[in-house]
Amino acid sequence: MQLRLISWFFITLNFMEYTGSQHASRVRRQGRMHPNVSQGCQGGCATCSDYNGCLSCKPRLFFVLERIGMKQIGVCLSSCPSGYYGTRYPDINKCAKCKADCDTCFTRNFCTKCKSGFYLYSGKCLEKCPDGLEANNHTMECTSIVHCEASEWSPWSPCTKKGKTCGFKRGNEVRVREIVQHPSARGNPCPATSESRKCIVQRKRCQKEGKGKKNREEKRKKSNKEESKETKQENKGRAARRQNREQRENKNKTQPKKRKAPNKEPNMAPVDTAH
């Protein structure tokens, strides 16, 4: 009976030593994988280490590895940096790298901006645009070819020669139109925007500018003379009338006034009252 108890004691002691050694080895492995693991991290990290940076992120943040020399550090960001796209999983949100020719992308197979030397077309980065499209070096995209468009012709202008509309029989008339759509690099060029043709009109004499000016000046002087003559005549008439009026007034002042004769009653014939 004593031997049986002693054997059970040694068995229990060996089992406890084995369990302790397993726990110690597991702790050592965790220490080698994540040295200095901390739960009080900064910058959006849920867990982190001094050597590897963030190990996991807080909810809704993206985990991405940044290379610093030969070392990679985990960081947590609200959005993925340029050249990466975000993927969300139940346990973690990660930033995955775009294709080598893509600068920014929505998914790995859909690019939104290409790197230098590539042109964007339908989410892909191409070195050369497909047939029927042309490379736009401003937007770095493959766009449709645009041809030139012009408006309708204007009516023909009056027949002229050397800028005049008189003094000739044969001249030229012109018409114009405007460019409403300029072409792209590979589009059809624009047509001419003006046309001219010969024209024949009935000859009419041009009035010389100097002679016309002289006639206008003479007319103006003549009109001024007539106005001046009329004004003088009116002034002269007013002066004569004023002089006559003054003479009459002076004559009335110098002549004596005539006395009026008294009114005589007419002689009345006597009335015979006897019968």
XYZ file of N, CA and C in Angstrom:
825
model
N 0.834 -1.203 0.000
C 0.000 0.000 0.000
C 0.857 1.236 0.000
N 1.907 1.257 0.780
C 2.815 2.399 0.823
C 3.543 2.557 -0.497
N 3.946 1.430 -1.090
C 4.616 1.505 -2.389
C 3.696 2.107 -3.453
N 2.422 1.757 -3.361
C 1.489 2.316 -4.351
C 1.344 3.811 -4.170
N 1.280 4.303 -2.948
C 1.165 5.746 -2.714
C 2.417 6.479 -3.180
N 3.576 5.872 -2.923
C 4.827 6.520 -3.345
C 4.880 6.621 -4.872
N 4.435 5.569 -5.565
C 4.453 5.595 -7.033
C 3.491 6.656 -7.570
N 2.345 6.815 -6.975
C 1.404 7.868 -7.411
C 1.980 9.261 -7.160
N 2.726 9.412 -6.096
C 3.325 10.715 -5.803
C 4.334 11.106 -6.879
N 5.219 10.128 -7.255
C 6.219 10.415 -8.286
C 5.573 10.684 -9.657
N 4.497 9.960 -9.963
C 3.804 10.180 -11.246
C 3.227 11.604 -11.303
N 2.587 12.030 -10.218
C 2.003 13.381 -10.167
C 3.071 14.448 -10.261
N 4.204 14.250 -9.592
C 5.294 15.212 -9.632
C 5.863 15.339 -11.043
N 6.057 14.222 -11.732
C 6.567 14.271 -13.104
C 5.598 14.998 -14.061
N 4.296 14.774 -13.856
C 3.301 15.435 -14.718
C 3.320 16.944 -14.515
N 3.471 17.414 -13.290
C 3.524 18.846 -13.013
C 4.771 19.485 -13.626
N 5.901 18.796 -13.557
C 7.128 19.319 -14.161
C 6.986 19.424 -15.683
N 6.326 18.429 -16.297
C 6.150 18.435 -17.759
C 5.231 19.602 -18.177
N 4.155 19.822 -17.434
C 3.235 20.923 -17.756
C 3.925 22.267 -17.625
N 4.733 22.462 -16.620
C 5.461 23.724 -16.436
C 6.457 23.972 -17.547
N 7.158 22.910 -17.985
C 8.134 23.083 -19.065
C 7.440 23.457 -20.383
N 6.237 22.883 -20.671
C 5.501 23.222 -21.890
C 5.050 24.689 -21.882
N 4.584 25.147 -20.729
C 4.140 26.542 -20.631
C 5.314 27.497 -20.809
N 6.471 27.144 -20.226
C 7.645 28.014 -20.352
C 8.115 28.090 -21.796
N 8.109 26.959 -22.516
C 8.548 26.961 -23.904
C 7.585 27.776 -24.781
N 6.261 27.724 -24.495
C 5.290 28.504 -25.263
C 5.494 29.993 -25.031
N 5.783 30.380 -23.834
C 6.047 31.789 -23.537
C 7.296 32.249 -24.253
N 8.347 31.376 -24.314
C 9.580 31.762 -25.006
C 9.333 31.939 -26.506
N 8.500 31.040 -27.108
C 8.197 31.178 -28.540
C 7.442 32.482 -28.817
N 6.489 32.821 -27.995
C 5.762 34.081 -28.174
C 6.685 35.277 -28.010
N 7.629 35.184 -27.131
C 8.583 36.277 -26.954
C 9.459 36.449 -28.176
N 9.844 35.296 -28.815
C 10.652 35.417 -30.031
C 9.827 35.970 -31.193
N 8.536 35.627 -31.336
C 7.701 36.090 -32.437
C 7.316 37.563 -32.271
N 6.918 37.972 -31.111
C 6.483 39.336 -30.882
C 7.169 39.888 -29.634
N 8.405 40.293 -29.765
C 9.083 40.835 -28.583
C 8.469 42.150 -28.166
N 8.367 42.349 -26.912
C 7.872 43.601 -26.324
C 6.474 43.944 -26.835
N 5.590 42.929 -26.902
C 4.221 43.176 -27.328
C 3.542 44.066 -26.297
N 2.849 45.109 -26.817
C 2.209 46.063 -25.918
C 0.750 46.236 -26.319
N -0.104 46.474 -25.368
C -1.516 46.716 -25.626
C -1.831 48.212 -25.625
N -0.938 49.069 -25.138
C -1.165 50.521 -25.082
C -0.438 51.229 -26.202
N -0.784 50.970 -27.481
C -0.077 51.516 -28.641
C -0.679 52.861 -29.050
N 0.069 53.599 -29.858
C -0.353 54.893 -30.352
C -0.609 54.814 -31.870
N -1.263 55.859 -32.412
C -1.415 55.968 -33.858
C -2.381 54.980 -34.462
N -3.409 54.562 -33.775
C -4.412 53.675 -34.340
C -4.104 52.203 -34.207
N -2.980 51.832 -33.616
C -2.637 50.413 -33.463
C -3.431 49.805 -32.306
N -3.915 48.602 -32.528
C -4.552 47.859 -31.441
C -3.496 47.116 -30.634
N -2.573 46.460 -31.327
C -1.409 45.819 -30.696
C -0.187 46.204 -31.510
N 0.971 46.236 -30.840
C 2.183 46.671 -31.518
C 3.402 46.119 -30.786
N 4.559 46.293 -31.413
C 5.830 45.912 -30.802
C 6.856 46.979 -31.146
N 7.896 47.072 -30.346
C 8.941 48.061 -30.587
C 9.712 47.781 -31.872
N 9.764 46.531 -32.297
C 10.560 46.164 -33.466
C 9.730 46.208 -34.746
N 8.502 45.719 -34.714
C 7.687 45.594 -35.922
C 6.605 46.662 -36.054
N 6.470 47.567 -35.108
C 5.432 48.589 -35.182
C 4.071 47.994 -34.886
N 3.053 48.399 -35.667
C 1.694 47.900 -35.448
C 1.596 46.435 -35.870
N 0.938 45.652 -35.031
C 0.647 44.258 -35.350
C -0.813 44.072 -35.742
N -1.701 44.932 -35.228
C -3.122 44.929 -35.592
C -3.651 46.339 -35.398
N -4.748 46.630 -36.077
C -5.280 47.996 -36.082
C -6.622 48.052 -35.366
N -7.001 49.259 -34.999
C -8.316 49.504 -34.434
C -9.368 49.373 -35.540
N -10.639 49.241 -35.165
C -11.680 49.050 -36.187
C -11.696 50.171 -37.229
N -11.968 49.771 -38.506
C -12.133 50.654 -39.666
C -10.825 51.229 -40.185
N -9.699 50.932 -39.545
C -8.402 51.389 -40.049
C -7.758 50.301 -40.901
N -6.883 50.728 -41.818
C -6.220 49.809 -42.738
C -4.797 49.546 -42.266
N -4.415 48.285 -42.302
C -3.061 47.871 -41.937
C -2.207 47.811 -43.207
N -1.032 48.434 -43.157
C -0.131 48.438 -44.310
C 1.302 48.367 -43.791
N 2.147 47.677 -44.551
C 3.559 47.567 -44.215
C 4.353 48.614 -44.984
N 5.105 49.412 -44.269
C 5.972 50.412 -44.879
C 7.421 49.950 -44.747
N 8.150 50.054 -45.858
C 9.549 49.631 -45.857
C 10.438 50.813 -45.496
N 11.288 50.604 -44.513
C 12.292 51.581 -44.105
C 13.641 50.902 -44.200
N 14.319 51.135 -45.335
C 15.580 50.441 -45.578
C 15.320 48.961 -45.792
N 15.923 48.118 -44.999
C 15.736 46.669 -45.064
C 14.655 46.196 -44.111
N 14.015 47.116 -43.458
C 13.063 46.767 -42.416
C 11.660 47.185 -42.830
N 10.653 46.386 -42.453
C 9.263 46.703 -42.695
C 8.557 46.976 -41.374
N 7.816 48.110 -41.344
C 7.105 48.527 -40.138
C 5.620 48.559 -40.448
N 4.814 47.986 -39.554
C 3.365 48.024 -39.719
C 2.790 49.335 -39.218
N 1.893 49.949 -40.014
C 1.222 51.190 -39.623
C -0.272 51.024 -39.878
N -1.082 51.843 -39.192
C -2.535 51.832 -39.353
C -2.980 53.197 -39.863
N -3.711 53.201 -40.998
C -4.113 54.436 -41.663
C -5.621 54.437 -41.905
N -6.183 55.647 -41.994
C -7.616 55.766 -42.295
C -7.914 55.471 -43.756
N -6.937 55.657 -44.643
C -7.080 55.329 -46.065
C -5.723 54.873 -46.585
N -5.758 54.115 -47.644
C -4.520 53.554 -48.178
C -3.720 54.619 -48.925
N -2.397 54.561 -48.899
C -1.568 55.541 -49.611
C -1.598 55.311 -51.120
N -0.976 56.229 -51.862
C -0.921 56.117 -53.320
C -0.173 54.850 -53.717
N -0.727 54.147 -54.691
C -0.141 52.879 -55.126
C -0.714 51.676 -54.418
N -1.700 51.899 -53.520
C -2.332 50.801 -52.777
C -3.850 50.945 -52.893
N -4.538 49.846 -52.673
C -6.000 49.854 -52.605
C -6.419 49.065 -51.365
N -7.558 49.428 -50.797
C -7.996 48.825 -49.548
C -8.899 47.618 -49.752
N -8.692 46.620 -48.912
C -9.556 45.433 -48.880
C -9.982 45.202 -47.433
N -11.263 44.922 -47.248
C -11.793 44.741 -45.905
C -12.160 43.271 -45.691
N -11.742 42.753 -44.546
C -12.039 41.385 -44.152
C -12.674 41.421 -42.769
N -13.329 40.345 -42.345
C -13.958 40.352 -41.017
C -12.977 40.592 -39.882
N -11.742 40.071 -40.027
C -10.793 40.192 -38.916
C -9.806 41.332 -39.077
N -9.564 41.816 -40.323
C -8.561 42.862 -40.534
C -8.824 43.564 -41.860
N -8.467 44.823 -41.913
C -8.508 45.610 -43.157
C -7.079 45.844 -43.620
N -6.793 45.498 -44.876
C -5.427 45.590 -45.374
C -5.359 46.493 -46.602
N -4.177 47.064 -46.840
C -3.868 47.819 -48.043
C -3.011 46.935 -48.938
N -3.526 46.646 -50.126
C -2.791 45.826 -51.083
C -2.191 46.720 -52.158
N -1.080 46.307 -52.731
C -0.348 47.112 -53.687
C -0.978 46.999 -55.079
N -1.032 48.165 -55.807
C -1.524 48.165 -57.185
C -0.483 47.535 -58.105
N -0.871 47.372 -59.368
C 0.067 46.837 -60.347
C 1.219 47.800 -60.566
N 2.283 47.289 -61.154
C 3.512 48.075 -61.285
C 3.322 49.315 -62.157
N 2.457 49.249 -63.175
C 2.271 50.389 -64.076
C 1.172 51.338 -63.616
N 0.578 51.070 -62.465
C -0.568 51.842 -61.966
C -0.139 52.705 -60.782
N -0.516 53.983 -60.838
C -0.183 54.903 -59.746
C -1.236 54.853 -58.651
N -2.501 54.880 -59.017
C -3.605 54.698 -58.069
C -4.615 53.747 -58.687
N -5.293 52.960 -57.835
C -6.223 51.962 -58.355
C -7.391 51.787 -57.396
N -8.491 51.294 -57.953
C -9.676 50.978 -57.156
C -9.609 49.539 -56.664
N -9.216 48.642 -57.541
C -8.877 47.260 -57.204
C -7.592 46.919 -57.954
N -7.121 45.737 -57.791
C -5.880 45.369 -58.459
C -6.043 45.373 -59.981
N -7.231 45.075 -60.474
C -7.452 44.991 -61.914
C -8.130 46.228 -62.494
N -8.310 47.293 -61.694
C -8.935 48.519 -62.197
C -8.128 49.714 -61.710
N -7.374 50.291 -62.660
C -6.515 51.431 -62.333
C -7.270 52.737 -62.576
N -7.007 53.741 -61.765
C -7.619 55.058 -61.940
C -6.622 56.115 -62.387
N -5.328 55.860 -62.263
C -4.287 56.764 -62.741
C -3.025 55.957 -63.005
N -2.437 56.194 -64.176
C -1.254 55.417 -64.571
C 0.025 56.166 -64.248
N 1.096 55.422 -64.195
C 2.409 56.021 -64.004
C 2.888 56.637 -65.316
N 3.935 57.426 -65.237
C 4.455 58.128 -66.400
C 4.835 57.141 -67.499
N 4.450 57.485 -68.743
C 4.742 56.621 -69.882
C 3.615 55.693 -70.251
N 2.506 55.687 -69.475
C 1.356 54.829 -69.736
C 0.096 55.686 -69.855
N -0.861 55.180 -70.642
C -2.120 55.886 -70.868
C -3.269 55.035 -70.333
N -4.186 55.695 -69.628
C -5.310 55.009 -69.002
C -6.422 54.774 -70.016
N -6.931 53.540 -70.047
C -8.063 53.205 -70.912
C -8.837 52.058 -70.276
N -10.090 52.348 -69.892
C -10.983 51.341 -69.296
C -10.355 50.644 -68.098
N -9.708 51.414 -67.214
C -9.136 50.860 -65.997
C -7.801 50.166 -66.181
N -7.226 50.232 -67.396
C -5.943 49.585 -67.647
C -4.929 50.620 -68.104
N -3.672 50.331 -67.878
C -2.583 51.219 -68.275
C -1.891 50.621 -69.500
N -1.900 51.393 -70.599
C -1.376 50.913 -71.869
C -0.246 51.812 -72.335
N 0.739 51.189 -73.014
C 1.806 51.979 -73.599
C 1.361 52.644 -74.892
N 0.375 52.061 -75.583
C -0.128 52.586 -76.844
C -1.640 52.449 -76.860
N -2.328 53.494 -77.323
C -3.790 53.477 -77.337
C -4.307 52.577 -78.461
N -5.490 51.985 -78.304
C -6.077 51.141 -79.357
C -6.407 51.949 -80.608
N -6.698 51.255 -81.696
C -7.075 51.906 -82.951
C -8.369 52.699 -82.770
N -8.435 53.854 -83.403
C -9.598 54.716 -83.274
C -9.517 55.669 -82.106
N -8.492 55.556 -81.277
C -8.279 56.455 -80.138
C -6.904 57.090 -80.255
N -6.722 58.173 -79.531
C -5.434 58.856 -79.530
C -4.998 59.147 -78.095
N -3.703 59.268 -77.914
C -3.137 59.512 -76.583
C -3.215 61.001 -76.254
N -3.824 61.311 -75.130
C -3.895 62.682 -74.642
C -2.778 62.876 -73.618
N -1.758 63.633 -74.007
C -0.601 63.811 -73.136
C -0.889 64.742 -71.963
N -2.031 65.434 -71.999
C -2.382 66.306 -70.879
C -3.036 65.505 -69.749
N -3.987 64.650 -70.103
C -4.666 63.831 -69.094
C -4.079 62.431 -68.977
N -3.167 62.070 -69.894
C -2.559 60.733 -69.936
C -3.649 59.662 -70.030
N -4.605 59.900 -70.938
C -5.684 58.953 -71.177
C -5.842 58.730 -72.680
N -6.475 57.637 -73.045
C -6.821 57.369 -74.433
C -8.206 57.945 -74.691
N -8.297 58.903 -75.603
C -9.555 59.590 -75.875
C -9.928 59.443 -77.348
N -11.182 59.759 -77.647
C -11.673 59.675 -79.023
C -11.063 60.775 -79.875
N -10.900 60.487 -81.158
C -10.354 61.469 -82.088
C -11.452 62.488 -82.413
N -11.118 63.775 -82.335
C -12.072 64.861 -82.589
C -11.672 65.560 -83.883
N -12.635 65.683 -84.814
C -12.390 66.358 -86.088
C -12.878 67.801 -86.009
N -12.329 68.622 -86.901
C -12.693 70.041 -86.924
C -14.110 70.216 -87.457
N -14.821 71.203 -86.901
C -16.168 71.540 -87.368
C -16.246 73.048 -87.579
N -16.848 73.450 -88.715
C -16.990 74.866 -89.058
C -18.463 75.218 -89.200
N -18.787 76.491 -89.014
C -20.159 76.955 -89.142
C -20.516 77.140 -90.620
N -21.776 77.527 -90.865
C -22.210 77.805 -92.231
C -21.591 79.113 -92.730
N -21.524 79.251 -94.076
C -20.974 80.469 -94.663
C -21.904 81.654 -94.403
N -21.310 82.817 -94.234
C -22.079 84.050 -94.116
C -22.511 84.510 -95.509
N -23.470 85.445 -95.633
C -23.819 85.984 -96.952
C -22.626 86.701 -97.583
N -22.654 86.802 -98.923
C -21.581 87.505 -99.639
C -21.620 88.987 -99.289
N -20.445 89.562 -99.153
C -20.340 90.980 -98.829
C -20.608 91.830 -100.066
N -20.817 93.149 -99.933
C -20.947 94.014 -101.112
C -19.685 93.970 -101.975
N -19.876 94.208 -103.267
C -18.755 94.198 -104.204
C -17.870 95.417 -103.945
N -16.595 95.190 -103.722
C -15.661 96.265 -103.408
C -14.380 96.101 -104.211
N -13.621 97.181 -104.275
C -12.300 97.172 -104.909
C -11.418 98.159 -104.166
N -10.364 97.627 -103.574
C -9.445 98.449 -102.772
C -10.188 99.187 -101.665
N -11.163 98.507 -101.096
C -11.890 99.073 -99.970
C -12.965 100.066 -100.331
N -13.233 100.257 -101.622
C -14.246 101.213 -102.051
C -15.386 100.483 -102.739
N -16.538 101.124 -102.761
C -17.727 100.551 -103.406
C -18.148 101.365 -104.623
N -17.285 102.260 -105.121
C -17.596 103.084 -106.275
C -16.330 103.283 -107.102
N -16.543 103.741 -108.363
C -15.407 104.035 -109.215
C -14.841 102.840 -109.945
N -15.557 101.720 -110.009
C -15.069 100.530 -110.695
C -16.254 99.754 -111.238
N -15.932 98.804 -112.104
C -16.958 97.930 -112.670
C -16.765 96.488 -112.220
N -15.505 96.067 -112.089
C -15.182 94.700 -111.645
C -14.472 94.778 -110.290
N -14.982 93.997 -109.348
C -14.394 93.975 -108.013
C -14.422 92.586 -107.407
N -14.430 92.514 -106.094
C -14.438 91.245 -105.367
C -15.441 91.317 -104.229
N -16.034 90.160 -103.945
C -16.904 90.027 -102.782
C -16.451 88.808 -101.980
N -16.621 88.850 -100.664
C -16.097 87.804 -99.778
C -17.214 87.298 -98.866
N -16.975 86.097 -98.311
C -17.833 85.538 -97.280
C -16.959 84.790 -96.291
N -17.400 84.629 -95.055
C -16.593 84.037 -93.989
C -17.423 83.024 -93.208
N -16.731 82.205 -92.414
C -17.359 81.266 -91.489
C -16.447 81.087 -90.286
N -16.970 80.545 -89.186
C -16.233 80.404 -87.931
C -15.965 78.933 -87.621
N -14.917 78.699 -86.820
C -14.588 77.357 -86.342
C -15.334 77.121 -85.028
N -16.203 76.126 -85.016
C -16.993 75.828 -83.809
C -16.405 74.678 -82.997
N -15.537 73.847 -83.617
C -14.901 72.739 -82.893
C -13.484 72.551 -83.441
N -12.506 72.814 -82.593
C -11.118 72.625 -83.007
C -10.761 71.135 -82.950
N -9.905 70.662 -83.847
C -9.600 69.230 -83.898
C -8.594 68.816 -82.826
N -8.573 67.534 -82.536
C -7.547 66.974 -81.663
C -6.277 66.714 -82.477
N -5.284 66.094 -81.844
C -3.989 65.929 -82.508
C -4.100 65.113 -83.793
N -4.949 64.105 -83.800
C -5.090 63.237 -84.967
C -6.377 63.496 -85.737
N -7.079 64.565 -85.424
C -8.325 64.888 -86.103
C -8.090 65.579 -87.431
N -9.144 65.645 -88.252
C -9.058 66.324 -89.543
C -8.828 67.813 -89.339
N -7.945 68.426 -90.129
C -7.672 69.863 -89.954
C -8.864 70.711 -90.365
N -8.840 71.971 -89.966
C -9.945 72.882 -90.256
C -9.836 73.419 -91.681
N -10.979 73.636 -92.351
C -10.957 74.218 -93.693
C -10.742 75.726 -93.630
N -10.694 76.349 -94.830
C -10.526 77.800 -94.905
C -11.740 78.500 -94.305
N -11.502 79.630 -93.676
C -12.588 80.364 -93.024
C -13.034 81.576 -93.820
N -12.488 81.794 -95.043
C -12.924 82.912 -95.885
C -12.796 82.523 -97.348
N -13.687 83.090 -98.194
C -13.688 82.870 -99.628
C -13.943 84.196 -100.329
N -13.391 84.349 -101.552
C -13.635 85.544 -102.356
C -13.901 85.133 -103.800
N -14.636 85.983 -104.504
C -14.921 85.737 -105.918
C -15.079 87.077 -106.630
N -14.934 87.017 -107.961
C -15.060 88.213 -108.772
C -16.527 88.637 -108.842
N -16.744 89.940 -108.983
C -18.097 90.453 -109.113
C -18.092 91.640 -110.064
N -19.235 91.881 -110.747
C -19.402 92.971 -111.691
C -20.578 93.824 -111.234
N -20.367 95.130 -111.191
C -21.407 96.058 -110.778
C -21.466 97.204 -111.768
N -22.544 97.967 -111.706
C -22.662 99.141 -112.550
C -21.764 100.249 -112.010
N -20.938 100.796 -112.898
C -19.972 101.802 -112.458
C -20.708 103.063 -111.982
N -20.271 103.586 -110.886
C -20.790 104.861 -110.394
C -19.632 105.708 -109.906
N -19.762 106.998 -110.184
C -18.677 107.914 -109.854
C -18.605 108.141 -108.338
N -17.385 108.259 -107.870
C -17.151 108.531 -106.448
C -17.060 110.035 -106.242
N -17.665 110.522 -105.238
C -17.577 111.938 -104.894
C -16.266 112.178 -104.166
N -15.512 113.151 -104.723
C -14.216 113.418 -104.111
C -14.405 113.962 -102.713
N -13.567 113.487 -101.882
C -13.716 113.875 -100.475
C -13.419 115.344 -100.270
N -12.376 115.862 -100.971
C -12.012 117.275 -100.812
C -13.074 118.196 -101.351
N -13.624 117.854 -102.568
C -14.663 118.671 -103.165
C -15.926 118.651 -102.321
N -16.298 117.507 -101.863
C -17.480 117.421 -101.013
C -17.313 118.230 -99.744
N -16.130 118.193 -99.198
C -15.874 118.959 -97.982
C -15.944 120.449 -98.263
N -15.412 120.841 -99.450
C -15.442 122.246 -99.818
C -16.875 122.718 -100.022
N -17.684 121.878 -100.698
C -19.081 122.245 -100.911
C -19.827 122.392 -99.588
N -19.556 121.462 -98.676
C -20.197 121.562 -97.365
C -19.799 122.834 -96.642
N -18.526 123.211 -96.776
C -18.047 124.414 -96.116
C -18.685 125.661 -96.729
N -18.813 125.650 -98.085
C -19.448 126.791 -98.749
C -20.909 126.905 -98.356
N -21.598 125.764 -98.297
C -22.994 125.792 -97.880
C -23.143 126.341 -96.471
N -22.243 125.950 -95.617
C -22.300 126.429 -94.234
C -22.075 127.926 -94.159
N -21.087 128.435 -94.939
C -20.812 129.870 -94.944
C -21.990 130.656 -95.524
N -22.567 130.120 -96.626
C -23.703 130.784 -97.238
C -24.879 130.853 -96.282
N -25.102 129.732 -95.578
C -26.185 129.708 -94.606
C -25.935 130.718 -93.496
N -24.683 130.810 -93.059
C -24.356 131.784 -92.008
C -24.560 133.214 -92.506
N -24.196 133.461 -93.799
C -24.381 134.791 -94.352
C -25.858 135.163 -94.406
N -26.669 134.206 -94.893
C -28.096 134.482 -94.980
C -28.690 134.749 -93.610
N -28.273 133.941 -92.630
C -28.768 134.177 -91.278
C -28.312 135.536 -90.764
N -27.066 135.916 -91.068
C -26.556 137.208 -90.613
C -27.299 138.350 -91.292
N -27.593 138.201 -92.613
C -28.307 139.226 -93.353
C -29.712 139.411 -92.809
N -30.388 138.284 -92.550
C -31.729 138.373 -91.984
C -31.706 139.029 -90.608
N -30.700 138.696 -89.840
C -30.590 139.288 -88.507
C -30.373 140.793 -88.598
N -29.523 141.206 -89.548
C -29.270 142.639 -89.710
C -30.535 143.374 -90.137
N -31.284 142.783 -91.088
C -32.516 143.416 -91.539
C -33.518 143.540 -90.404
N -33.619 142.485 -89.602
C -34.536 142.553 -88.463
C -34.107 143.626 -87.472
N -32.827 143.717 -87.211
C -32.324 144.745 -86.283
C -32.570 146.142 -86.846
N -32.349 146.258 -88.169
C -32.558 147.558 -88.806
C -34.029 147.957 -88.742
N -34.923 147.020 -89.003
C -36.353 147.320 -88.936
C -36.774 147.705 -87.540
N -36.255 146.971 -86.536
C -36.598 147.321 -85.151
C -36.082 148.707 -84.793
N -34.887 149.065 -85.285
C -34.320 150.395 -84.992
C -35.150 151.494 -85.645
N -35.603 151.257 -86.904
C -36.419 152.263 -87.594
C -37.737 152.458 -86.883
N -38.346 151.358 -86.478
C -39.617 151.476 -85.769
C -39.446 152.206 -84.442
N -38.377 151.934 -83.769
C -38.125 152.623 -82.490
C -37.898 154.112 -82.708
N -37.176 154.453 -83.788
C -36.909 155.863 -84.088
C -38.191 156.598 -84.440
N -39.056 155.968 -85.238
C -40.322 156.599 -85.582
C -41.178 156.821 -84.352
N -41.167 155.863 -83.477
C -41.962 155.997 -82.259
C -41.452 157.143 -81.405
N -40.135 157.256 -81.299
C -39.557 158.355 -80.503
C -39.880 159.705 -81.128
N -39.807 159.798 -82.473
C -40.128 161.066 -83.132
C -41.571 161.462 -82.868
N -42.491 160.548 -82.956
C -43.880 160.881 -82.692
C -44.075 161.367 -81.264
N -43.409 160.698 -80.332
C -43.523 161.110 -78.931
C -42.973 162.515 -78.735
N -41.856 162.834 -79.365
C -41.267 164.189 -79.213
C -42.167 165.249 -79.844
N -42.759 164.957 -81.002
C -43.643 165.901 -81.673
C -44.871 166.183 -80.829
N -45.414 165.175 -80.210
C -46.581 165.377 -79.343
C -46.242 166.229 -78.140
N -45.023 166.119 -77.671
C -44.627 166.913 -76.499
C -44.493 168.398 -76.866
N -43.985 168.746 -78.025
C -43.736 170.152 -78.409
C -44.999 170.876 -78.856
N -45.978 170.294 -79.450
C -47.209 170.948 -79.915
C -48.150 171.196 -78.749
N -48.829 172.537 -78.720
C -49.789 172.824 -77.634
C -51.074 172.036 -77.825
N -51.638 171.791 -76.718
C -52.866 171.032 -76.765
C -54.046 171.929 -77.161
N -54.869 171.511 -78.034
C -56.059 172.244 -78.469
C -57.150 172.097 -77.429
N -57.813 173.380 -77.178
C -58.923 173.360 -76.225
C -60.188 172.904 -76.932
N -60.911 172.205 -76.249
C -62.168 171.718 -76.795
C -63.261 172.775 -76.643
N -64.034 173.035 -77.725
C -65.140 174.008 -77.679
C -66.265 173.457 -76.835
N -66.910 174.423 -76.063
C -68.018 173.932 -75.213
C -69.184 173.492 -76.069
N -69.837 172.594 -75.561
C -70.987 172.061 -76.295
C -72.163 173.043 -76.221
N -72.686 173.500 -77.367
C -73.844 174.397 -77.417
C -75.119 173.591 -77.582
N -76.106 174.037 -76.743
C -77.369 173.331 -76.850
C -78.099 173.820 -78.089
N -78.704 173.004 -78.832
C -79.436 173.431 -80.033
C -80.655 174.279 -79.686
N -80.875 175.276 -80.555
C -82.012 176.174 -80.331
C -83.325 175.415 -80.459
N -84.166 175.602 -79.418
C -85.460 174.911 -79.413
C -86.534 175.889 -79.915
N -87.277 175.529 -80.824
C -88.382 176.382 -81.338
C -89.468 176.518 -80.266
N -90.031 177.774 -80.104
C -91.065 177.950 -79.070
C -92.310 177.150 -79.410
N -92.840 176.689 -78.378
C -94.026 175.823 -78.542
C -95.252 176.735 -78.411
N -96.078 176.725 -79.390
C -97.322 177.538 -79.340
C -98.363 176.757 -78.578
N -98.758 177.385 -77.393
C -99.740 176.699 -76.571
C -101.128 177.239 -76.771
N -101.223 178.466 -77.512
C -102.560 179.025 -77.690
C -103.188 178.420 -78.915
N -104.367 178.238 -78.822
C -105.149 177.674 -79.924
C -106.244 178.629 -80.287
